[in-house]
Amino acid sequence: MVRRYLGILLVLFTSLGFSTAQNINPDYHSVIVQFELTKIELTMDESDKHALVYPADPKQDIYYKAQIHLKNTKLDTLFGPVGIRIRGNTSRGNQKKSFKIDFKEFGGEQLKQLKKLNLKPNNNDPSMLRESLSWIMYRKMNVPAARTGFVELYMNDEFMGVYQNIENIDDEFVNRRYGNEAGNLYKCTWGATLETQNDVYDNHLFELKTNEEFNMRSRLKEFISIVNSTGGEKWEQQVEAIFDVDNYMRQLAVESMIGHWDGYSYNTNNYYLYDDPETGKFHFIPYDLDNTWGIDWIGPDWGNQDLMAWYSDRLKVPLTTRLLKSDKYHDLYVLYLYEAMDRMLETSTVIASLFEVIETKVADDSYYSLDFGFTYQDFLVAQNEAWGKHVEYSINDYIETRLKSAQTQTPEINSTPIAYFETGKEQLLVFPNPSNGFSINYRGIENMDEIRLFDSSGKVLPGETDVFGVISFKNRLEKGMYFLKSGTFVGKFIVAY
């Protein structure tokens, strides 16, 4: 069903000023390398190591002193002393623990402008790839996202297994993305619904990670009040003045496509809010992305869950529900859903590269199987075979299912997503997008040169062009990204199923 999309796209795009910003996320880091296995060796008192790995009380945040050696092709450094402790919430009882390393805990300095690292085992995922793929998706969609890489971790020469190295979300994180760190950064956990009854001073719901000594939360209270206030267009003006709506709708498109049910919209969990004093707006930052790409603990089939109603039916989530009920923001969400479909196809191409980084070391990881009984064979086939129980999809089956269901659930947009074009100039419009793979329509350039079709590798493909601007394909195009080119103009579309 076509709703309002034909003719409103440029108006929506230009009136809100969306999609033109430079990528908010910094490049990868010598401590966090994406397609390489960094070696981390910790040397510490043996009794401290035992207390860390086999804690009497896993809920305690006790830091133990250690020396650290980090080594990869970009870095080889001894550093310390550092502090290391258990991290996480429900995962603290697992046998393969998640750890936080603090470079400053015992009087040290930052390492390459990093204060902390999070080492996460992703032990509920037999592929160990889902969280990496999620962060890659967010980066591709220009949502503020942690940089991640993989490490092989040793403690006193014992191989502790393969871990994901995740950039810490702190004042340095926001400074690298927003150019300042003076605002309040809140870590929001389960129950932070953003309803008016939320107590903004409840540090369990809204843990203040910066400016703790001042603890001024009047702006957070104002934000929650506006989220829940009434009033049509006036409400839209109010919420845009205090909240980065564009960032959130991008985030929501990724959240729904990857099936991140343990975030705000389905579980009121796992997000940060940064109150940016330079713009006067709150920014939404997702985190803890392991329950994604077909992993489920609460029941629904996330590969087929309705994208047009991506919010909980058991918890109140006024931020998401109110934004999606606004025609203006609903349309923006649909635009970003189409871009997210494209990005999901791009993301699928890096799966093999990530797998190769950790393949041989997972074979030697004796901690890998302790919590869920995964075997090395389970790891080897996890891209294409579902393990069962809480792992309802393989990664590739989830991608295929989500793209197929997205195609049927998402209203048609009669142009390529606006994010691919510069406004105010001639455009090569390609529609419908996604295509069914049998034909494609194009419009928009007065002096049309020869139209050529390319696949994502740059190969020219055959097609029959008629006078009405329709290209028909003798053989149906396979799933993937494609490009139409006329002179210097390029239109982009996907075949999603």
Short mmCIF file of C-alpha atoms in Angstrom, two decimals:
data_model
loop_
_atom_site.label_atom_id
_atom_site.label_comp_id
_atom_site.label_asym_id
_atom_site.label_seq_id
_atom_site.Cartn_x
_atom_site.Cartn_y
_atom_site.Cartn_z
CA MET A 1 0.00 0.00 0.00
CA VAL A 2 1.32 3.41 -0.97
CA ARG A 3 0.70 5.95 1.79
CA ARG A 4 2.05 9.50 1.56
CA TYR A 5 5.53 8.84 0.24
CA LEU A 6 5.35 10.03 -3.37
CA GLY A 7 6.00 13.76 -3.42
CA ILE A 8 6.72 14.30 0.29
CA LEU A 9 10.22 12.90 0.41
CA LEU A 10 12.22 16.00 -0.48
CA VAL A 11 9.96 18.16 1.66
CA LEU A 12 10.47 15.90 4.66
CA PHE A 13 14.18 15.65 4.05
CA THR A 14 14.86 19.37 3.62
CA SER A 15 12.46 20.64 6.27
CA LEU A 16 14.01 18.53 9.01
CA GLY A 17 17.59 18.90 7.76
CA PHE A 18 18.16 15.16 7.99
CA SER A 19 20.67 12.79 6.40
CA THR A 20 23.34 15.26 5.33
CA ALA A 21 25.61 15.17 8.40
CA GLN A 22 29.12 13.80 8.27
CA ASN A 23 29.47 10.36 9.80
CA ILE A 24 29.31 10.79 13.55
CA ASN A 25 31.48 7.78 14.40
CA PRO A 26 35.30 7.95 14.48
CA ASP A 27 37.53 5.49 12.65
CA TYR A 28 38.74 2.32 14.31
CA HIS A 29 41.48 2.47 16.90
CA SER A 30 44.88 0.82 17.46
CA VAL A 31 43.46 -0.76 20.64
CA ILE A 32 40.20 -1.76 18.92
CA VAL A 33 40.93 -3.24 15.50
CA GLN A 34 37.97 -4.53 13.52
CA PHE A 35 39.32 -7.34 11.34
CA GLU A 36 42.21 -8.54 13.47
CA LEU A 37 42.59 -10.56 16.66
CA THR A 38 44.33 -8.46 19.32
CA LYS A 39 46.26 -10.36 21.98
CA ILE A 40 45.70 -9.20 25.57
CA GLU A 41 47.88 -10.71 28.30
CA LEU A 42 47.12 -9.89 31.93
CA THR A 43 49.59 -10.62 34.70
CA MET A 44 48.23 -10.52 38.24
CA ASP A 45 48.42 -12.16 41.64
CA GLU A 46 47.19 -15.74 41.28
CA SER A 47 44.82 -15.41 44.22
CA ASP A 48 43.32 -12.29 42.64
CA LYS A 49 42.85 -14.14 39.38
CA HIS A 50 41.02 -16.93 41.19
CA ALA A 51 38.79 -14.45 43.01
CA LEU A 52 38.02 -12.72 39.69
CA VAL A 53 37.18 -15.85 37.71
CA TYR A 54 35.46 -17.72 40.58
CA PRO A 55 33.99 -14.91 42.71
CA ALA A 56 32.29 -15.55 46.03
CA ASP A 57 29.81 -12.81 45.09
CA PRO A 58 29.63 -12.10 41.34
CA LYS A 59 27.50 -8.99 42.00
CA GLN A 60 30.40 -7.12 43.57
CA ASP A 61 32.39 -4.66 41.47
CA ILE A 62 35.81 -5.35 42.93
CA TYR A 63 38.75 -4.25 40.78
CA TYR A 64 41.90 -6.38 40.89
CA LYS A 65 45.31 -5.02 39.98
CA ALA A 66 47.09 -6.31 36.87
CA GLN A 67 49.70 -5.49 34.26
CA ILE A 68 48.47 -5.58 30.68
CA HIS A 69 50.23 -6.35 27.40
CA LEU A 70 48.31 -5.51 24.20
CA LYS A 71 49.61 -6.62 20.84
CA ASN A 72 48.35 -6.40 17.26
CA THR A 73 49.73 -5.08 13.97
CA LYS A 74 49.15 -1.48 15.09
CA LEU A 75 50.23 -1.69 18.73
CA ASP A 76 52.61 -3.52 21.06
CA THR A 77 52.56 -2.03 24.52
CA LEU A 78 52.98 -2.95 28.19
CA PHE A 79 50.78 -0.91 30.47
CA GLY A 80 49.81 -0.77 34.09
CA PRO A 81 48.81 -1.17 36.68
CA VAL A 82 45.23 -1.45 35.45
CA GLY A 83 42.09 -2.60 37.21
CA ILE A 84 39.95 -5.51 36.05
CA ARG A 85 36.55 -6.57 37.38
CA ILE A 86 33.49 -8.58 36.38
CA ARG A 87 30.93 -6.65 34.31
CA GLY A 88 27.38 -7.22 33.13
CA ASN A 89 24.02 -7.86 34.76
CA THR A 90 22.36 -11.26 34.28
CA SER A 91 25.57 -12.68 32.77
CA ARG A 92 27.60 -12.39 35.98
CA GLY A 93 26.75 -15.95 36.98
CA ASN A 94 28.09 -17.41 33.75
CA GLN A 95 31.25 -19.50 33.85
CA LYS A 96 32.84 -17.53 31.02
CA LYS A 97 32.82 -14.11 32.63
CA SER A 98 32.56 -10.68 31.05
CA PHE A 99 35.24 -8.19 32.19
CA LYS A 100 35.85 -4.46 32.37
CA ILE A 101 39.41 -3.12 32.25
CA ASP A 102 39.98 0.34 33.74
CA PHE A 103 43.30 1.93 32.79
CA LYS A 104 43.01 4.61 35.50
CA GLU A 105 41.68 2.59 38.46
CA PHE A 106 45.05 2.38 40.21
CA GLY A 107 46.39 5.81 39.30
CA GLY A 108 47.34 5.13 35.68
CA GLU A 109 46.65 7.21 32.59
CA GLN A 110 44.39 6.74 29.60
CA LEU A 111 45.65 4.43 26.86
CA LYS A 112 45.39 6.07 23.46
CA GLN A 113 42.59 8.30 24.80
CA LEU A 114 40.65 5.33 26.17
CA LYS A 115 39.80 5.01 29.85
CA LYS A 116 38.20 1.57 29.84
CA LEU A 117 37.57 -1.50 27.72
CA ASN A 118 34.74 -4.01 27.89
CA LEU A 119 35.64 -7.63 27.16
CA LYS A 120 32.47 -9.54 26.36
CA PRO A 121 32.34 -13.31 25.69
CA ASN A 122 28.98 -13.30 23.84
CA ASN A 123 28.48 -16.75 25.27
CA ASN A 124 24.76 -17.00 24.37
CA ASP A 125 25.66 -16.77 20.67
CA PRO A 126 27.27 -19.85 19.06
CA SER A 127 28.57 -17.71 16.17
CA MET A 128 30.07 -15.03 18.48
CA LEU A 129 29.37 -12.59 15.62
CA ARG A 130 25.96 -11.08 16.30
CA GLU A 131 27.03 -8.19 18.47
CA SER A 132 29.77 -7.21 16.01
CA LEU A 133 27.26 -7.25 13.15
CA SER A 134 24.87 -5.10 15.18
CA TRP A 135 27.46 -2.43 15.87
CA ILE A 136 28.48 -2.48 12.20
CA MET A 137 24.84 -1.90 11.21
CA TYR A 138 24.57 1.07 13.54
CA ARG A 139 27.80 2.55 12.20
CA LYS A 140 26.58 2.14 8.61
CA MET A 141 23.39 4.00 9.54
CA ASN A 142 25.32 6.86 11.18
CA VAL A 143 24.01 6.12 14.67
CA PRO A 144 26.51 6.70 17.52
CA ALA A 145 28.01 3.25 18.01
CA ALA A 146 30.83 1.67 19.97
CA ARG A 147 33.87 0.46 18.04
CA THR A 148 34.45 -3.26 18.43
CA GLY A 149 37.09 -5.86 17.68
CA PHE A 150 38.05 -9.34 18.84
CA VAL A 151 40.73 -10.33 21.34
CA GLU A 152 42.37 -13.50 22.58
CA LEU A 153 42.58 -13.09 26.34
CA TYR A 154 45.26 -14.57 28.62
CA MET A 155 45.53 -14.35 32.41
CA ASN A 156 48.84 -15.51 33.89
CA ASP A 157 49.47 -17.41 30.65
CA GLU A 158 46.14 -19.26 30.77
CA PHE A 159 44.08 -18.83 27.58
CA MET A 160 40.71 -17.51 28.78
CA GLY A 161 39.11 -17.58 25.34
CA VAL A 162 37.96 -15.31 22.54
CA TYR A 163 36.28 -12.07 23.59
CA GLN A 164 34.79 -9.07 21.92
CA ASN A 165 36.56 -5.81 22.72
CA ILE A 166 33.92 -3.06 22.98
CA GLU A 167 34.59 0.66 23.32
CA ASN A 168 33.29 2.01 26.63
CA ILE A 169 30.43 4.52 26.49
CA ASP A 170 31.63 7.38 28.69
CA ASP A 171 32.60 11.06 28.53
CA GLU A 172 35.38 10.29 26.03
CA PHE A 173 32.91 8.39 23.85
CA VAL A 174 30.50 11.34 23.60
CA ASN A 175 33.34 13.82 23.14
CA ARG A 176 34.59 11.89 20.12
CA ARG A 177 31.11 11.97 18.57
CA TYR A 178 29.62 15.30 19.66
CA GLY A 179 32.70 17.43 20.22
CA ASN A 180 32.05 17.96 23.92
CA GLU A 181 31.74 16.00 27.16
CA ALA A 182 30.23 18.63 29.43
CA GLY A 183 26.67 17.28 29.40
CA ASN A 184 25.00 14.63 31.53
CA LEU A 185 25.36 11.07 30.26
CA TYR A 186 22.77 8.62 31.62
CA LYS A 187 22.98 4.85 31.45
CA CYS A 188 19.37 3.64 31.28
CA THR A 189 18.48 0.10 32.35
CA TRP A 190 15.40 -2.08 32.69
CA GLY A 191 12.36 -0.07 33.72
CA ALA A 192 13.53 3.24 32.23
CA THR A 193 10.28 3.57 30.26
CA LEU A 194 10.44 7.38 30.04
CA GLU A 195 6.96 7.56 31.50
CA THR A 196 6.20 10.46 33.82
CA GLN A 197 6.20 8.16 36.86
CA ASN A 198 9.88 7.36 36.29
CA ASP A 199 11.94 8.92 39.07
CA VAL A 200 14.72 10.82 37.32
CA TYR A 201 16.82 10.62 40.52
CA ASP A 202 16.61 6.82 40.63
CA ASN A 203 20.21 5.95 39.82
CA HIS A 204 19.22 2.37 39.04
CA LEU A 205 17.01 3.55 36.16
CA PHE A 206 19.11 6.53 35.09
CA GLU A 207 22.68 6.09 36.25
CA LEU A 208 24.55 9.37 35.87
CA LYS A 209 27.97 8.61 34.36
CA THR A 210 29.25 12.22 34.17
CA ASN A 211 28.89 15.28 36.43
CA GLU A 212 28.08 13.03 39.37
CA GLU A 213 29.07 15.66 41.89
CA PHE A 214 26.43 18.10 40.57
CA ASN A 215 23.68 15.54 39.92
CA MET A 216 21.36 18.09 38.28
CA ARG A 217 18.56 16.23 36.48
CA SER A 218 16.02 18.95 35.71
CA ARG A 219 16.68 18.63 31.97
CA LEU A 220 15.97 14.88 32.05
CA LYS A 221 12.71 15.58 33.85
CA GLU A 222 11.83 18.19 31.21
CA PHE A 223 12.60 15.73 28.42
CA ILE A 224 10.37 13.03 29.93
CA SER A 225 7.61 15.58 30.47
CA ILE A 226 7.71 16.63 26.80
CA VAL A 227 7.74 13.01 25.61
CA ASN A 228 4.48 12.46 27.48
CA SER A 229 2.83 15.83 26.79
CA THR A 230 -0.06 16.34 24.35
CA GLY A 231 -0.50 18.53 21.34
CA GLY A 232 -0.06 17.56 17.64
CA GLU A 233 2.29 19.83 15.71
CA LYS A 234 3.18 21.72 18.88
CA TRP A 235 4.35 18.44 20.40
CA GLU A 236 6.50 17.75 17.35
CA GLN A 237 8.14 21.16 17.67
CA GLN A 238 8.74 20.62 21.37
CA VAL A 239 10.25 17.16 20.97
CA GLU A 240 12.49 18.25 18.06
CA ALA A 241 13.78 21.12 20.19
CA ILE A 242 14.95 18.80 22.98
CA PHE A 243 15.61 15.46 21.25
CA ASP A 244 17.64 14.31 18.24
CA VAL A 245 14.71 12.73 16.42
CA ASP A 246 16.63 11.94 13.25
CA ASN A 247 19.21 9.91 15.18
CA TYR A 248 16.47 8.05 17.01
CA MET A 249 14.53 7.11 13.87
CA ARG A 250 17.75 5.83 12.31
CA GLN A 251 18.40 3.86 15.50
CA LEU A 252 14.84 2.51 15.51
CA ALA A 253 15.17 1.30 11.92
CA VAL A 254 18.31 -0.67 12.85
CA GLU A 255 16.81 -1.90 16.14
CA SER A 256 13.80 -3.34 14.35
CA MET A 257 15.72 -4.83 11.42
CA ILE A 258 18.28 -6.67 13.60
CA GLY A 259 15.61 -7.75 16.09
CA HIS A 260 17.16 -5.93 19.06
CA TRP A 261 14.30 -6.68 21.45
CA ASP A 262 16.42 -6.05 24.56
CA GLY A 263 16.61 -2.32 23.86
CA TYR A 264 14.19 0.47 24.72
CA SER A 265 11.23 -0.29 22.46
CA TYR A 266 10.52 -3.85 23.63
CA ASN A 267 12.24 -4.16 27.00
CA THR A 268 12.94 -0.59 28.24
CA ASN A 269 16.57 -1.57 28.62
CA ASN A 270 20.12 -1.04 27.37
CA TYR A 271 20.42 2.53 26.19
CA TYR A 272 22.17 5.79 27.07
CA LEU A 273 20.93 9.36 26.86
CA TYR A 274 23.39 12.21 26.41
CA ASP A 275 22.22 15.75 27.17
CA ASP A 276 24.32 17.77 24.74
CA PRO A 277 24.82 21.32 26.05
CA GLU A 278 25.94 22.63 22.64
CA THR A 279 22.76 21.64 20.77
CA GLY A 280 20.37 21.58 23.73
CA LYS A 281 19.22 18.13 22.64
CA PHE A 282 19.29 14.63 24.09
CA HIS A 283 20.96 11.97 21.95
CA PHE A 284 20.00 8.28 22.12
CA ILE A 285 22.86 5.74 22.20
CA PRO A 286 22.15 1.96 22.03
CA TYR A 287 24.27 -0.70 23.70
CA ASP A 288 24.42 -4.39 24.71
CA LEU A 289 23.47 -5.84 21.33
CA ASP A 290 24.00 -9.60 21.74
CA ASN A 291 20.29 -10.58 21.79
CA THR A 292 19.83 -9.89 18.10
CA TRP A 293 19.71 -11.54 14.65
CA GLY A 294 17.31 -14.27 15.79
CA ILE A 295 18.31 -14.87 19.41
CA ASP A 296 15.22 -14.83 21.60
CA TRP A 297 14.41 -15.32 25.29
CA ILE A 298 10.86 -13.92 25.47
CA GLY A 299 8.78 -15.54 22.73
CA PRO A 300 8.15 -13.60 19.49
CA ASP A 301 9.49 -14.50 16.06
CA TRP A 302 11.76 -11.51 15.55
CA GLY A 303 12.44 -12.27 11.91
CA ASN A 304 8.77 -11.65 11.11
CA GLN A 305 7.82 -9.17 13.84
CA ASP A 306 5.81 -6.21 12.53
CA LEU A 307 8.14 -3.35 11.65
CA MET A 308 5.25 -0.89 11.55
CA ALA A 309 4.44 -1.52 15.21
CA TRP A 310 7.92 -1.99 16.63
CA TYR A 311 7.12 -1.56 20.31
CA SER A 312 6.12 -3.70 23.25
CA ASP A 313 2.53 -4.76 23.86
CA ARG A 314 3.31 -5.44 27.54
CA LEU A 315 5.38 -2.38 28.53
CA LYS A 316 4.66 1.28 27.90
CA VAL A 317 7.31 2.93 25.73
CA PRO A 318 5.97 6.43 25.01
CA LEU A 319 9.03 7.64 23.11
CA THR A 320 8.73 5.03 20.36
CA THR A 321 4.94 4.77 20.25
CA ARG A 322 4.36 8.51 20.05
CA LEU A 323 7.00 9.05 17.38
CA LEU A 324 5.62 6.24 15.21
CA LYS A 325 2.07 7.58 15.57
CA SER A 326 3.22 10.90 14.10
CA ASP A 327 2.83 10.85 10.30
CA LYS A 328 5.94 12.98 9.97
CA TYR A 329 8.22 10.70 11.96
CA HIS A 330 6.56 7.51 10.72
CA ASP A 331 7.47 8.53 7.18
CA LEU A 332 11.04 9.23 8.23
CA TYR A 333 11.22 5.81 9.91
CA VAL A 334 10.06 4.15 6.68
CA LEU A 335 12.79 5.94 4.74
CA TYR A 336 15.40 4.67 7.15
CA LEU A 337 13.95 1.16 7.07
CA TYR A 338 14.68 1.02 3.37
CA GLU A 339 18.20 2.25 3.95
CA ALA A 340 18.59 -0.32 6.75
CA MET A 341 17.54 -3.10 4.34
CA ASP A 342 20.33 -1.98 2.05
CA ARG A 343 22.80 -1.83 4.94
CA MET A 344 21.79 -5.29 6.12
CA LEU A 345 22.76 -6.67 2.72
CA GLU A 346 26.10 -4.86 2.98
CA THR A 347 26.62 -6.18 6.50
CA SER A 348 26.05 -9.74 5.36
CA THR A 349 29.20 -9.50 3.23
CA VAL A 350 31.46 -9.03 6.28
CA ILE A 351 30.30 -12.16 8.10
CA ALA A 352 32.95 -14.38 6.52
CA SER A 353 35.68 -11.83 7.30
CA LEU A 354 34.72 -11.67 10.99
CA PHE A 355 34.50 -15.45 11.14
CA GLU A 356 38.03 -15.83 9.77
CA VAL A 357 39.40 -13.53 12.48
CA ILE A 358 38.35 -15.84 15.32
CA GLU A 359 37.97 -19.27 13.69
CA THR A 360 41.19 -20.93 14.83
CA LYS A 361 41.15 -19.49 18.35
CA VAL A 362 37.57 -20.56 19.08
CA ALA A 363 38.80 -24.11 18.48
CA ASP A 364 41.17 -23.67 21.47
CA ASP A 365 38.64 -21.86 23.70
CA SER A 366 37.83 -24.29 26.53
CA TYR A 367 35.44 -21.74 28.09
CA TYR A 368 33.32 -21.51 24.91
CA SER A 369 31.11 -24.51 25.72
CA LEU A 370 30.72 -24.10 29.49
CA ASP A 371 27.52 -22.06 29.71
CA PHE A 372 25.30 -23.40 26.90
CA GLY A 373 27.11 -26.51 25.72
CA PHE A 374 28.10 -25.14 22.33
CA THR A 375 30.65 -27.22 20.44
CA TYR A 376 33.23 -26.07 17.95
CA GLN A 377 31.11 -27.68 15.23
CA ASP A 378 28.21 -25.47 16.36
CA PHE A 379 30.46 -22.47 15.82
CA LEU A 380 31.52 -23.62 12.35
CA VAL A 381 27.93 -23.97 11.09
CA ALA A 382 26.34 -21.10 13.06
CA GLN A 383 26.17 -18.78 10.06
CA ASN A 384 23.83 -21.17 8.23
CA GLU A 385 22.30 -23.51 10.83
CA ALA A 386 20.17 -22.53 13.82
CA TRP A 387 21.38 -24.09 17.06
CA GLY A 388 17.85 -24.28 18.47
CA LYS A 389 16.36 -23.29 21.84
CA HIS A 390 17.09 -19.56 22.30
CA VAL A 391 18.97 -19.42 18.96
CA GLU A 392 15.95 -19.57 16.68
CA TYR A 393 17.71 -18.57 13.46
CA SER A 394 21.10 -18.93 11.89
CA ILE A 395 22.49 -15.52 11.00
CA ASN A 396 21.94 -15.94 7.25
CA ASP A 397 18.44 -17.37 7.70
CA TYR A 398 17.57 -14.41 9.90
CA ILE A 399 18.81 -11.95 7.26
CA GLU A 400 16.80 -13.67 4.54
CA THR A 401 13.64 -13.88 6.69
CA ARG A 402 13.88 -10.29 7.95
CA LEU A 403 14.39 -8.89 4.44
CA LYS A 404 11.46 -10.88 3.05
CA SER A 405 9.13 -9.81 5.85
CA ALA A 406 10.35 -6.21 5.61
CA GLN A 407 9.49 -6.21 1.92
CA THR A 408 5.87 -7.14 2.65
CA GLN A 409 5.48 -5.01 5.80
CA THR A 410 7.01 -1.73 4.65
CA PRO A 411 4.98 0.71 2.52
CA GLU A 412 6.37 1.27 -0.96
CA ILE A 413 8.50 4.35 -1.52
CA ASN A 414 8.46 5.51 -5.11
CA SER A 415 12.10 6.57 -5.15
CA THR A 416 15.47 5.49 -3.87
CA PRO A 417 15.90 6.54 -0.20
CA ILE A 418 16.54 10.26 -0.09
CA ALA A 419 19.78 9.78 1.87
CA TYR A 420 21.52 8.78 -1.36
CA PHE A 421 21.01 12.14 -3.09
CA GLU A 422 22.02 15.76 -2.68
CA THR A 423 18.98 18.01 -2.49
CA GLY A 424 18.54 20.90 -4.90
CA LYS A 425 20.18 19.05 -7.82
CA GLU A 426 19.04 16.78 -10.58
CA GLN A 427 18.46 13.27 -9.36
CA LEU A 428 18.25 9.83 -10.88
CA LEU A 429 15.23 8.29 -9.15
CA VAL A 430 14.91 4.51 -9.12
CA PHE A 431 11.68 2.81 -8.05
CA PRO A 432 10.17 0.74 -6.58
CA ASN A 433 12.89 0.10 -4.04
CA PRO A 434 13.38 -2.72 -3.11
CA SER A 435 12.82 -4.16 -6.58
CA ASN A 436 11.24 -7.51 -7.35
CA GLY A 437 14.28 -8.29 -9.52
CA PHE A 438 12.33 -8.47 -12.78
CA SER A 439 12.29 -4.78 -13.71
CA ILE A 440 13.07 -1.29 -12.44
CA ASN A 441 11.76 2.20 -13.24
CA TYR A 442 13.86 5.35 -13.48
CA ARG A 443 13.06 9.07 -13.77
CA GLY A 444 14.49 12.45 -13.04
CA ILE A 445 17.25 13.62 -15.44
CA GLU A 446 16.32 15.91 -18.32
CA ASN A 447 19.28 15.06 -20.56
CA MET A 448 19.55 11.32 -20.07
CA ASP A 449 22.75 9.66 -21.24
CA GLU A 450 22.96 5.95 -21.89
CA ILE A 451 21.61 4.03 -18.88
CA ARG A 452 23.79 1.20 -17.64
CA LEU A 453 23.12 -1.33 -14.88
CA PHE A 454 25.86 -2.58 -12.52
CA ASP A 455 25.94 -5.12 -9.73
CA SER A 456 27.79 -4.44 -6.47
CA SER A 457 31.07 -5.78 -7.91
CA GLY A 458 30.95 -3.28 -10.80
CA LYS A 459 29.96 -5.81 -13.46
CA VAL A 460 27.74 -4.42 -16.24
CA LEU A 461 24.46 -6.36 -16.53
CA PRO A 462 22.15 -6.65 -19.55
CA GLY A 463 18.66 -5.15 -19.57
CA GLU A 464 16.04 -3.97 -22.06
CA THR A 465 15.06 -0.29 -21.78
CA ASP A 466 11.79 1.06 -23.15
CA VAL A 467 10.66 4.63 -23.88
CA PHE A 468 8.69 4.79 -20.64
CA GLY A 469 11.73 4.53 -18.39
CA VAL A 470 11.43 0.83 -17.55
CA ILE A 471 14.34 -1.60 -17.61
CA SER A 472 13.37 -5.26 -17.80
CA PHE A 473 15.75 -8.10 -16.99
CA LYS A 474 15.77 -11.32 -18.99
CA ASN A 475 16.75 -13.25 -15.89
CA ARG A 476 15.58 -12.19 -12.47
CA LEU A 477 18.29 -10.37 -10.51
CA GLU A 478 19.66 -12.16 -7.49
CA LYS A 479 19.38 -10.69 -4.00
CA GLY A 480 21.82 -7.82 -3.57
CA MET A 481 22.67 -4.19 -4.34
CA TYR A 482 22.52 -2.71 -7.84
CA PHE A 483 23.28 0.63 -9.47
CA LEU A 484 21.89 2.50 -12.48
CA LYS A 485 24.26 5.04 -14.01
CA SER A 486 23.66 7.84 -16.48
CA GLY A 487 26.68 10.06 -16.96
CA THR A 488 27.70 11.20 -13.49
CA PHE A 489 24.34 10.33 -11.93
CA VAL A 490 23.90 7.09 -10.00
CA GLY A 491 20.70 5.54 -8.64
CA LYS A 492 20.87 2.73 -6.12
CA PHE A 493 18.37 -0.05 -5.40
CA ILE A 494 18.24 -3.45 -3.79
CA VAL A 495 16.64 -6.79 -4.50
CA ALA A 496 15.84 -7.94 -0.98
CA TYR A 497 14.42 -11.43 -1.50
#
